[in-house]
């Protein structure tokens, strides 16, 4: 990915709380209560059942690191075997210019799964620590009707755009083949950033389908307007952060970047806590627990997420 060195700070005008209503419960497999920006709800611990409900998605995000020549046939070994009834539909990417991706149907969950490959910590850090980060509006051809005042990281937007049309076509195929009404988009690290933008893209292009995002080790993707826009959509967003992982605190808020609501923060005790609001500064949530990269631990980025470590 190429990043221009011209400095462009992102507008960070304080917006009023969106006060969005919670999306209606999306079904039994949806484990986490979504609390929106400036929520007054408490930080709550997930039950064992709720934590366990993430396992298929953690494996799907991990499987996205496998090459398309094995995800296309679901022959990637242990990660694929963890979701044994998955029906692959399409896979692509070259792992360098375009991150690997795959689309298929999970008959147990009754959902189309879309997953995007992440990257090594050493490769994503230069991309999100660069203070000369370039942001851009979303391409109106892919994101019809979205305000041009909303800005996202150009590298992430570019990555999402390269697989967008192939992913949309495969999701449509899956909907037709399986009469599916639900899509979950997942990924880890860079793959989570692509997946979040992809979830918005799929929702806007397939508004009759229920779209959900479950990401791991998500970096900040866009500005305050983006975070508020995501919070206002009927797309359930859950981003799971492991312990003192530093990736979720980057790019910095001082550069104008903000997370949407929906953080789940894994504690050192291995408890999973749902953190209400955007970038909740409580010590039990990532922003409070990892005030700077010096308090963080790069080794936490890949997991384990309830025993699942990311990678093919
Ligand atoms: C799959 O692709 C990888 C490179 O991504 C390659 O190393 C491997 O040999 C390929 N496997 C098969 C069975 O084609
Ligand atoms: C963080 O969570 C607490 C609940 O313990 C909540 O009162 C507070 O409003 C949240 N902070 C933000 C910024 O949303
Ligand atoms: C960083 O995390 C790893 C694995 O999660 C752990 O083994 C190590 O002790 C941690 N380092 C520090 C300085 O806490």
mmCIF file of C-alpha atoms and ligand atoms in Angstrom:
data_model
loop_
_atom_site.group_PDB
_atom_site.id
_atom_site.type_symbol
_atom_site.label_atom_id
_atom_site.label_comp_id
_atom_site.label_asym_id
_atom_site.label_seq_id
_atom_site.Cartn_x
_atom_site.Cartn_y
_atom_site.Cartn_z
ATOM 1 C CA UNK A 1 0.000 0.000 0.000
ATOM 2 C CA UNK A 2 1.319 3.420 -0.815
ATOM 3 C CA UNK A 3 0.874 6.279 1.565
ATOM 4 C CA UNK A 4 1.535 9.842 0.550
ATOM 5 C CA UNK A 5 3.614 11.877 2.916
ATOM 6 C CA UNK A 6 1.496 14.997 2.734
ATOM 7 C CA UNK A 7 -0.006 15.852 6.079
ATOM 8 C CA UNK A 8 -3.718 16.080 6.260
ATOM 9 C CA UNK A 9 -5.342 16.233 9.615
ATOM 10 C CA UNK A 10 -8.857 15.046 9.895
ATOM 11 C CA UNK A 11 -11.591 17.370 10.980
ATOM 12 C CA UNK A 12 -12.517 16.481 14.516
ATOM 13 C CA UNK A 13 -15.402 18.797 15.165
ATOM 14 C CA UNK A 14 -17.175 17.570 18.231
ATOM 15 C CA UNK A 15 -20.536 16.240 17.219
ATOM 16 C CA UNK A 16 -23.447 15.862 19.501
ATOM 17 C CA UNK A 17 -24.040 12.422 20.819
ATOM 18 C CA UNK A 18 -25.834 10.450 18.157
ATOM 19 C CA UNK A 19 -28.011 8.901 20.849
ATOM 20 C CA UNK A 20 -28.768 6.110 18.405
ATOM 21 C CA UNK A 21 -31.107 3.388 19.467
ATOM 22 C CA UNK A 22 -29.600 -0.015 19.868
ATOM 23 C CA UNK A 23 -30.162 -2.231 16.883
ATOM 24 C CA UNK A 24 -32.717 -4.860 17.708
ATOM 25 C CA UNK A 25 -31.275 -8.145 18.880
ATOM 26 C CA UNK A 26 -30.088 -9.898 15.756
ATOM 27 C CA UNK A 27 -30.590 -13.445 16.890
ATOM 28 C CA UNK A 28 -29.241 -15.965 19.305
ATOM 29 C CA UNK A 29 -25.741 -15.951 17.855
ATOM 30 C CA UNK A 30 -25.328 -12.254 18.565
ATOM 31 C CA UNK A 31 -23.714 -12.132 21.951
ATOM 32 C CA UNK A 32 -22.952 -8.552 22.801
ATOM 33 C CA UNK A 33 -25.182 -5.695 23.834
ATOM 34 C CA UNK A 34 -24.153 -2.732 21.713
ATOM 35 C CA UNK A 35 -23.874 0.480 23.670
ATOM 36 C CA UNK A 36 -23.540 3.626 21.615
ATOM 37 C CA UNK A 37 -21.451 6.742 22.010
ATOM 38 C CA UNK A 38 -21.593 8.398 25.450
ATOM 39 C CA UNK A 39 -23.654 5.596 26.712
ATOM 40 C CA UNK A 40 -24.457 5.629 30.375
ATOM 41 C CA UNK A 41 -24.722 1.873 30.529
ATOM 42 C CA UNK A 42 -22.244 0.056 32.723
ATOM 43 C CA UNK A 43 -19.233 -1.948 31.665
ATOM 44 C CA UNK A 44 -20.475 -5.513 31.787
ATOM 45 C CA UNK A 45 -18.800 -8.905 31.720
ATOM 46 C CA UNK A 46 -19.781 -11.355 29.020
ATOM 47 C CA UNK A 47 -21.025 -14.729 30.174
ATOM 48 C CA UNK A 48 -19.169 -17.895 29.217
ATOM 49 C CA UNK A 49 -21.909 -18.592 26.674
ATOM 50 C CA UNK A 50 -21.452 -15.153 25.127
ATOM 51 C CA UNK A 51 -17.679 -15.585 24.918
ATOM 52 C CA UNK A 52 -18.052 -19.026 23.375
ATOM 53 C CA UNK A 53 -20.370 -17.582 20.709
ATOM 54 C CA UNK A 54 -17.368 -15.699 19.289
ATOM 55 C CA UNK A 55 -15.398 -18.873 18.585
ATOM 56 C CA UNK A 56 -16.650 -19.511 15.026
ATOM 57 C CA UNK A 57 -15.882 -15.893 14.076
ATOM 58 C CA UNK A 58 -12.433 -15.984 15.693
ATOM 59 C CA UNK A 59 -11.639 -19.032 13.575
ATOM 60 C CA UNK A 60 -13.081 -17.358 10.467
ATOM 61 C CA UNK A 61 -10.894 -14.281 11.046
ATOM 62 C CA UNK A 62 -7.881 -16.529 11.569
ATOM 63 C CA UNK A 63 -8.675 -18.557 8.429
ATOM 64 C CA UNK A 64 -8.543 -15.347 6.370
ATOM 65 C CA UNK A 65 -4.734 -15.546 6.667
ATOM 66 C CA UNK A 66 -4.834 -18.688 4.496
ATOM 67 C CA UNK A 67 -4.288 -18.468 0.776
ATOM 68 C CA UNK A 68 -7.341 -18.523 -1.523
ATOM 69 C CA UNK A 69 -6.163 -21.786 -3.037
ATOM 70 C CA UNK A 70 -7.064 -23.488 0.258
ATOM 71 C CA UNK A 71 -9.991 -21.362 1.467
ATOM 72 C CA UNK A 72 -11.719 -21.866 -1.903
ATOM 73 C CA UNK A 73 -11.831 -25.599 -1.215
ATOM 74 C CA UNK A 74 -11.917 -25.268 2.623
ATOM 75 C CA UNK A 75 -8.790 -27.406 2.914
ATOM 76 C CA UNK A 76 -6.651 -25.145 5.139
ATOM 77 C CA UNK A 77 -6.313 -27.602 8.017
ATOM 78 C CA UNK A 78 -7.203 -26.862 11.639
ATOM 79 C CA UNK A 79 -8.713 -23.414 11.094
ATOM 80 C CA UNK A 80 -11.049 -24.708 8.385
ATOM 81 C CA UNK A 81 -11.855 -27.826 10.429
ATOM 82 C CA UNK A 82 -12.962 -25.577 13.291
ATOM 83 C CA UNK A 83 -15.950 -24.572 11.124
ATOM 84 C CA UNK A 84 -16.391 -27.922 9.363
ATOM 85 C CA UNK A 85 -19.764 -27.360 7.693
ATOM 86 C CA UNK A 86 -18.759 -24.080 6.007
ATOM 87 C CA UNK A 87 -19.666 -23.876 2.306
ATOM 88 C CA UNK A 88 -17.115 -21.727 0.459
ATOM 89 C CA UNK A 89 -18.408 -19.570 -2.402
ATOM 90 C CA UNK A 90 -15.449 -17.487 -3.573
ATOM 91 C CA UNK A 91 -11.966 -16.446 -2.468
ATOM 92 C CA UNK A 92 -9.379 -14.037 -3.790
ATOM 93 C CA UNK A 93 -6.584 -11.591 -3.123
ATOM 94 C CA UNK A 94 -2.842 -12.004 -3.586
ATOM 95 C CA UNK A 95 -1.775 -11.295 0.010
ATOM 96 C CA UNK A 96 0.300 -8.274 -1.005
ATOM 97 C CA UNK A 97 -1.581 -5.653 -3.038
ATOM 98 C CA UNK A 98 -4.976 -7.128 -2.191
ATOM 99 C CA UNK A 99 -5.355 -8.895 1.156
ATOM 100 C CA UNK A 100 -6.758 -12.425 0.936
ATOM 101 C CA UNK A 101 -10.524 -12.693 1.369
ATOM 102 C CA UNK A 102 -13.183 -15.357 1.173
ATOM 103 C CA UNK A 103 -16.971 -15.585 1.216
ATOM 104 C CA UNK A 104 -19.140 -18.575 2.089
ATOM 105 C CA UNK A 105 -22.159 -19.806 3.997
ATOM 106 C CA UNK A 106 -22.235 -21.181 7.526
ATOM 107 C CA UNK A 107 -25.322 -23.422 7.785
ATOM 108 C CA UNK A 108 -25.015 -23.693 11.585
ATOM 109 C CA UNK A 109 -25.094 -19.927 12.070
ATOM 110 C CA UNK A 110 -27.363 -19.463 9.041
ATOM 111 C CA UNK A 111 -25.136 -16.609 7.876
ATOM 112 C CA UNK A 112 -23.003 -15.591 4.948
ATOM 113 C CA UNK A 113 -19.453 -15.079 6.238
ATOM 114 C CA UNK A 114 -17.092 -12.554 4.644
ATOM 115 C CA UNK A 115 -13.522 -12.568 5.970
ATOM 116 C CA UNK A 116 -10.478 -10.417 5.226
ATOM 117 C CA UNK A 117 -6.812 -11.213 5.861
ATOM 118 C CA UNK A 118 -4.842 -9.227 8.409
ATOM 119 C CA UNK A 119 -1.153 -8.559 8.466
ATOM 120 C CA UNK A 120 1.882 -8.851 10.726
ATOM 121 C CA UNK A 121 2.186 -6.294 13.512
ATOM 122 C CA UNK A 122 5.505 -5.204 11.996
ATOM 123 C CA UNK A 123 3.751 -4.398 8.710
ATOM 124 C CA UNK A 124 0.693 -2.602 10.061
ATOM 125 C CA UNK A 125 2.578 -0.463 12.600
ATOM 126 C CA UNK A 126 4.300 1.815 10.052
ATOM 127 C CA UNK A 127 0.931 2.306 8.360
ATOM 128 C CA UNK A 128 -0.901 3.460 11.494
ATOM 129 C CA UNK A 129 1.934 5.128 13.442
ATOM 130 C CA UNK A 130 2.733 7.483 10.579
ATOM 131 C CA UNK A 131 1.698 10.970 11.664
ATOM 132 C CA UNK A 132 1.429 11.920 7.986
ATOM 133 C CA UNK A 133 -1.497 9.560 7.516
ATOM 134 C CA UNK A 134 -3.700 10.464 4.588
ATOM 135 C CA UNK A 135 -7.460 10.208 4.870
ATOM 136 C CA UNK A 136 -10.129 10.436 2.217
ATOM 137 C CA UNK A 137 -13.863 10.415 1.645
ATOM 138 C CA UNK A 138 -15.518 7.136 0.762
ATOM 139 C CA UNK A 139 -15.842 6.474 -2.976
ATOM 140 C CA UNK A 140 -19.443 7.443 -3.873
ATOM 141 C CA UNK A 141 -19.543 4.661 -6.476
ATOM 142 C CA UNK A 142 -19.125 2.084 -3.694
ATOM 143 C CA UNK A 143 -20.809 4.029 -0.850
ATOM 144 C CA UNK A 144 -23.871 5.671 -2.375
ATOM 145 C CA UNK A 145 -25.274 8.597 -0.427
ATOM 146 C CA UNK A 146 -22.523 8.857 2.190
ATOM 147 C CA UNK A 147 -21.468 12.401 3.068
ATOM 148 C CA UNK A 148 -18.074 13.428 1.682
ATOM 149 C CA UNK A 149 -17.331 15.004 5.070
ATOM 150 C CA UNK A 150 -16.802 11.497 6.477
ATOM 151 C CA UNK A 151 -13.155 10.488 6.160
ATOM 152 C CA UNK A 152 -11.344 7.194 6.546
ATOM 153 C CA UNK A 153 -7.715 6.104 6.364
ATOM 154 C CA UNK A 154 -6.769 6.045 2.659
ATOM 155 C CA UNK A 155 -4.780 2.825 2.933
ATOM 156 C CA UNK A 156 -7.700 0.964 4.516
ATOM 157 C CA UNK A 157 -10.207 2.400 2.026
ATOM 158 C CA UNK A 158 -7.957 1.405 -0.871
ATOM 159 C CA UNK A 159 -7.587 -2.127 0.457
ATOM 160 C CA UNK A 160 -11.346 -2.530 0.824
ATOM 161 C CA UNK A 161 -12.035 -1.146 -2.640
ATOM 162 C CA UNK A 162 -9.796 -3.704 -4.354
ATOM 163 C CA UNK A 163 -11.942 -6.664 -3.305
ATOM 164 C CA UNK A 164 -15.299 -4.852 -3.000
ATOM 165 C CA UNK A 165 -16.986 -5.861 -6.257
ATOM 166 C CA UNK A 166 -15.869 -9.508 -6.068
ATOM 167 C CA UNK A 167 -17.033 -9.746 -2.439
ATOM 168 C CA UNK A 168 -20.419 -8.185 -3.249
ATOM 169 C CA UNK A 169 -20.936 -10.582 -6.164
ATOM 170 C CA UNK A 170 -20.087 -13.585 -3.958
ATOM 171 C CA UNK A 171 -22.413 -12.391 -1.183
ATOM 172 C CA UNK A 172 -25.235 -12.036 -3.722
ATOM 173 C CA UNK A 173 -24.532 -15.573 -4.934
ATOM 174 C CA UNK A 174 -24.678 -16.825 -1.356
ATOM 175 C CA UNK A 175 -27.956 -15.050 -0.665
ATOM 176 C CA UNK A 176 -29.475 -16.586 -3.799
ATOM 177 C CA UNK A 177 -28.124 -20.110 -3.139
ATOM 178 C CA UNK A 178 -28.979 -20.296 0.556
ATOM 179 C CA UNK A 179 -31.872 -17.822 0.944
ATOM 180 C CA UNK A 180 -29.648 -16.117 3.501
ATOM 181 C CA UNK A 181 -30.741 -12.936 5.240
ATOM 182 C CA UNK A 182 -27.688 -12.340 7.431
ATOM 183 C CA UNK A 183 -24.093 -11.461 6.628
ATOM 184 C CA UNK A 184 -21.245 -11.263 9.149
ATOM 185 C CA UNK A 185 -18.005 -9.598 8.071
ATOM 186 C CA UNK A 186 -14.904 -10.439 10.087
ATOM 187 C CA UNK A 187 -11.144 -10.029 10.197
ATOM 188 C CA UNK A 188 -8.168 -9.324 12.422
ATOM 189 C CA UNK A 189 -5.863 -6.269 12.410
ATOM 190 C CA UNK A 190 -5.722 -4.759 8.907
ATOM 191 C CA UNK A 191 -8.325 -7.393 8.027
ATOM 192 C CA UNK A 192 -10.626 -5.960 10.709
ATOM 193 C CA UNK A 193 -10.219 -2.450 9.277
ATOM 194 C CA UNK A 194 -11.094 -3.715 5.791
ATOM 195 C CA UNK A 195 -13.969 -5.744 7.240
ATOM 196 C CA UNK A 196 -15.495 -2.740 9.035
ATOM 197 C CA UNK A 197 -15.486 -0.669 5.836
ATOM 198 C CA UNK A 198 -16.792 -3.731 3.953
ATOM 199 C CA UNK A 199 -19.654 -4.177 6.429
ATOM 200 C CA UNK A 200 -20.764 -0.586 5.765
ATOM 201 C CA UNK A 201 -20.344 -1.149 2.020
ATOM 202 C CA UNK A 202 -22.433 -4.356 2.072
ATOM 203 C CA UNK A 203 -25.141 -2.752 4.214
ATOM 204 C CA UNK A 204 -25.465 0.208 1.832
ATOM 205 C CA UNK A 205 -25.568 -2.041 -1.228
ATOM 206 C CA UNK A 206 -27.766 -4.775 0.277
ATOM 207 C CA UNK A 207 -30.011 -2.831 2.664
ATOM 208 C CA UNK A 208 -32.512 -5.688 3.040
ATOM 209 C CA UNK A 209 -29.873 -7.995 4.496
ATOM 210 C CA UNK A 210 -28.845 -7.808 8.149
ATOM 211 C CA UNK A 211 -25.129 -7.026 8.180
ATOM 212 C CA UNK A 212 -22.902 -7.389 11.206
ATOM 213 C CA UNK A 213 -19.219 -6.779 11.945
ATOM 214 C CA UNK A 214 -17.135 -8.853 14.347
ATOM 215 C CA UNK A 215 -13.492 -7.737 14.325
ATOM 216 C CA UNK A 216 -10.346 -8.474 16.332
ATOM 217 C CA UNK A 217 -7.511 -6.052 17.111
ATOM 218 C CA UNK A 218 -9.178 -3.299 15.072
ATOM 219 C CA UNK A 219 -7.094 -0.160 14.460
ATOM 220 C CA UNK A 220 -8.939 3.168 14.253
ATOM 221 C CA UNK A 221 -10.364 3.404 10.743
ATOM 222 C CA UNK A 222 -11.705 6.934 10.380
ATOM 223 C CA UNK A 223 -12.611 10.262 11.906
ATOM 224 C CA UNK A 224 -15.295 11.281 14.395
ATOM 225 C CA UNK A 225 -17.863 11.666 11.607
ATOM 226 C CA UNK A 226 -17.083 8.107 10.477
ATOM 227 C CA UNK A 227 -17.430 6.718 14.020
ATOM 228 C CA UNK A 228 -20.768 8.487 14.465
ATOM 229 C CA UNK A 229 -21.939 7.360 11.012
ATOM 230 C CA UNK A 230 -21.125 3.726 11.820
ATOM 231 C CA UNK A 231 -22.872 4.011 15.196
ATOM 232 C CA UNK A 232 -25.976 5.370 13.494
ATOM 233 C CA UNK A 233 -26.296 2.502 11.005
ATOM 234 C CA UNK A 234 -28.362 -0.606 11.702
ATOM 235 C CA UNK A 235 -25.129 -2.626 11.537
ATOM 236 C CA UNK A 236 -24.071 -4.331 14.748
ATOM 237 C CA UNK A 237 -20.413 -3.593 15.398
ATOM 238 C CA UNK A 238 -18.287 -5.580 17.836
ATOM 239 C CA UNK A 239 -14.514 -5.147 18.023
ATOM 240 C CA UNK A 240 -12.647 -7.442 20.383
ATOM 241 C CA UNK A 241 -9.349 -6.178 21.799
ATOM 242 C CA UNK A 242 -6.920 -8.456 23.599
ATOM 243 C CA UNK A 243 -5.303 -7.197 26.817
ATOM 244 C CA UNK A 244 -2.597 -4.573 26.144
ATOM 245 C CA UNK A 245 -2.644 -4.805 22.332
ATOM 246 C CA UNK A 246 -1.377 -1.485 20.949
ATOM 247 C CA UNK A 247 -2.983 -1.657 17.492
ATOM 248 C CA UNK A 248 -6.466 -0.561 18.714
ATOM 249 C CA UNK A 249 -5.033 2.736 20.077
ATOM 250 C CA UNK A 250 -3.637 3.610 16.628
ATOM 251 C CA UNK A 251 -3.843 5.869 14.665
ATOM 252 C CA UNK A 252 -3.970 8.235 17.623
ATOM 253 C CA UNK A 253 -7.012 10.255 18.634
ATOM 254 C CA UNK A 254 -4.772 13.348 18.408
ATOM 255 C CA UNK A 255 -4.728 12.727 14.632
ATOM 256 C CA UNK A 256 -8.525 12.867 14.618
ATOM 257 C CA UNK A 257 -9.187 9.111 14.528
ATOM 258 C CA UNK A 258 -12.033 7.574 16.551
ATOM 259 C CA UNK A 259 -13.495 4.116 17.057
ATOM 260 C CA UNK A 260 -17.193 3.418 16.733
ATOM 261 C CA UNK A 261 -18.885 1.883 19.774
ATOM 262 C CA UNK A 262 -18.904 -1.839 20.404
ATOM 263 C CA UNK A 263 -15.571 -2.589 22.080
ATOM 264 C CA UNK A 264 -15.124 -5.835 23.951
ATOM 265 C CA UNK A 265 -11.894 -5.802 25.962
ATOM 266 C CA UNK A 266 -10.238 -9.020 27.133
ATOM 267 C CA UNK A 267 -8.715 -8.460 30.587
ATOM 268 C CA UNK A 268 -5.462 -9.900 31.932
ATOM 269 C CA UNK A 269 -7.754 -12.194 33.940
ATOM 270 C CA UNK A 270 -9.218 -13.428 30.600
ATOM 271 C CA UNK A 271 -12.631 -11.935 31.443
ATOM 272 C CA UNK A 272 -14.336 -10.305 28.429
ATOM 273 C CA UNK A 273 -15.888 -6.902 29.196
ATOM 274 C CA UNK A 274 -18.294 -4.980 26.950
ATOM 275 C CA UNK A 275 -17.201 -1.311 27.022
ATOM 276 C CA UNK A 276 -20.000 1.142 26.266
ATOM 277 C CA UNK A 277 -19.477 4.196 24.080
ATOM 278 C CA UNK A 278 -16.684 5.190 21.720
ATOM 279 C CA UNK A 279 -13.069 4.897 22.905
ATOM 280 C CA UNK A 280 -14.173 4.367 26.497
ATOM 281 C CA UNK A 281 -11.395 5.726 28.707
ATOM 282 C CA UNK A 282 -12.062 3.411 31.656
ATOM 283 C CA UNK A 283 -9.025 1.401 32.765
ATOM 284 C CA UNK A 284 -11.063 -1.711 32.013
ATOM 285 C CA UNK A 285 -11.211 -0.721 28.332
ATOM 286 C CA UNK A 286 -8.344 -0.397 25.850
ATOM 287 C CA UNK A 287 -7.992 3.405 25.810
ATOM 288 C CA UNK A 288 -7.658 3.547 29.591
ATOM 289 C CA UNK A 289 -5.606 0.361 29.898
ATOM 290 C CA UNK A 290 -3.142 1.315 27.144
ATOM 291 C CA UNK A 291 -2.720 5.112 27.416
ATOM 292 C CA UNK A 292 0.279 4.983 25.051
ATOM 293 C CA UNK A 293 2.173 2.383 23.059
ATOM 294 C CA UNK A 294 4.734 2.264 25.882
ATOM 295 C CA UNK A 295 2.129 0.715 28.183
ATOM 296 C CA UNK A 296 1.115 -1.739 25.474
ATOM 297 C CA UNK A 297 2.320 -5.136 24.374
ATOM 298 C CA UNK A 298 2.614 -5.963 20.675
ATOM 299 C CA UNK A 299 2.534 -9.672 21.518
ATOM 300 C CA UNK A 300 -1.117 -9.387 22.566
ATOM 301 C CA UNK A 301 -2.227 -8.423 19.052
ATOM 302 C CA UNK A 302 -2.526 -11.941 17.638
ATOM 303 C CA UNK A 303 -4.410 -13.204 20.693
ATOM 304 C CA UNK A 304 -5.193 -15.613 22.065
ATOM 305 C CA UNK A 305 -8.868 -14.701 21.755
ATOM 306 C CA UNK A 306 -10.516 -17.342 23.986
ATOM 307 C CA UNK A 307 -7.683 -19.694 23.076
ATOM 308 C CA UNK A 308 -7.584 -18.820 19.361
ATOM 309 C CA UNK A 309 -4.406 -17.227 18.003
ATOM 310 C CA UNK A 310 -4.694 -15.469 14.653
ATOM 311 C CA UNK A 311 -2.862 -16.867 11.652
ATOM 312 C CA UNK A 312 -3.355 -19.646 9.108
HETATM 313 C C1 LIG B 1 -1.184 -21.985 -2.395
HETATM 314 O O1 LIG B 1 -0.604 -20.697 -2.471
HETATM 315 C C2 LIG B 1 0.606 -20.564 -1.755
HETATM 316 C C3 LIG B 1 1.057 -19.137 -1.878
HETATM 317 O O2 LIG B 1 0.115 -18.279 -1.372
HETATM 318 C C4 LIG B 1 1.633 -21.512 -2.304
HETATM 319 O O3 LIG B 1 2.811 -21.412 -1.527
HETATM 320 C C5 LIG B 1 1.111 -22.915 -2.269
HETATM 321 O O4 LIG B 1 2.013 -23.752 -2.917
HETATM 322 C C6 LIG B 1 -0.233 -23.019 -2.950
HETATM 323 N N1 LIG B 1 -0.773 -24.331 -2.747
HETATM 324 C C7 LIG B 1 -1.349 -25.009 -3.698
HETATM 325 C C8 LIG B 1 -1.883 -26.356 -3.322
HETATM 326 O O5 LIG B 1 -1.490 -24.572 -4.837
HETATM 327 C C1 LIG B 2 -17.401 4.207 29.802
HETATM 328 O O1 LIG B 2 -18.174 3.300 30.523
HETATM 329 C C2 LIG B 2 -18.809 3.831 31.659
HETATM 330 C C3 LIG B 2 -19.499 2.722 32.388
HETATM 331 O O2 LIG B 2 -18.675 2.227 33.369
HETATM 332 C C4 LIG B 2 -19.794 4.875 31.242
HETATM 333 O O3 LIG B 2 -20.399 5.459 32.377
HETATM 334 C C5 LIG B 2 -19.066 5.960 30.453
HETATM 335 O O4 LIG B 2 -20.016 6.867 29.949
HETATM 336 C C6 LIG B 2 -18.297 5.339 29.316
HETATM 337 N N1 LIG B 2 -17.486 6.350 28.689
HETATM 338 C C7 LIG B 2 -17.705 6.776 27.457
HETATM 339 C C8 LIG B 2 -16.760 7.796 26.960
HETATM 340 O O5 LIG B 2 -18.600 6.363 26.774
HETATM 341 C C1 LIG B 3 3.466 -9.415 26.550
HETATM 342 O O1 LIG B 3 2.545 -10.426 26.221
HETATM 343 C C2 LIG B 3 3.097 -11.720 26.194
HETATM 344 C C3 LIG B 3 2.057 -12.671 25.640
HETATM 345 O O2 LIG B 3 0.767 -12.183 25.669
HETATM 346 C C4 LIG B 3 3.584 -12.086 27.562
HETATM 347 O O3 LIG B 3 4.162 -13.362 27.545
HETATM 348 C C5 LIG B 3 4.594 -11.071 28.032
HETATM 349 O O4 LIG B 3 4.961 -11.346 29.371
HETATM 350 C C6 LIG B 3 4.026 -9.660 27.949
HETATM 351 N N1 LIG B 3 5.073 -8.703 28.223
HETATM 352 C C7 LIG B 3 4.956 -7.790 29.170
HETATM 353 C C8 LIG B 3 6.092 -6.831 29.305
HETATM 354 O O5 LIG B 3 3.963 -7.705 29.886
#
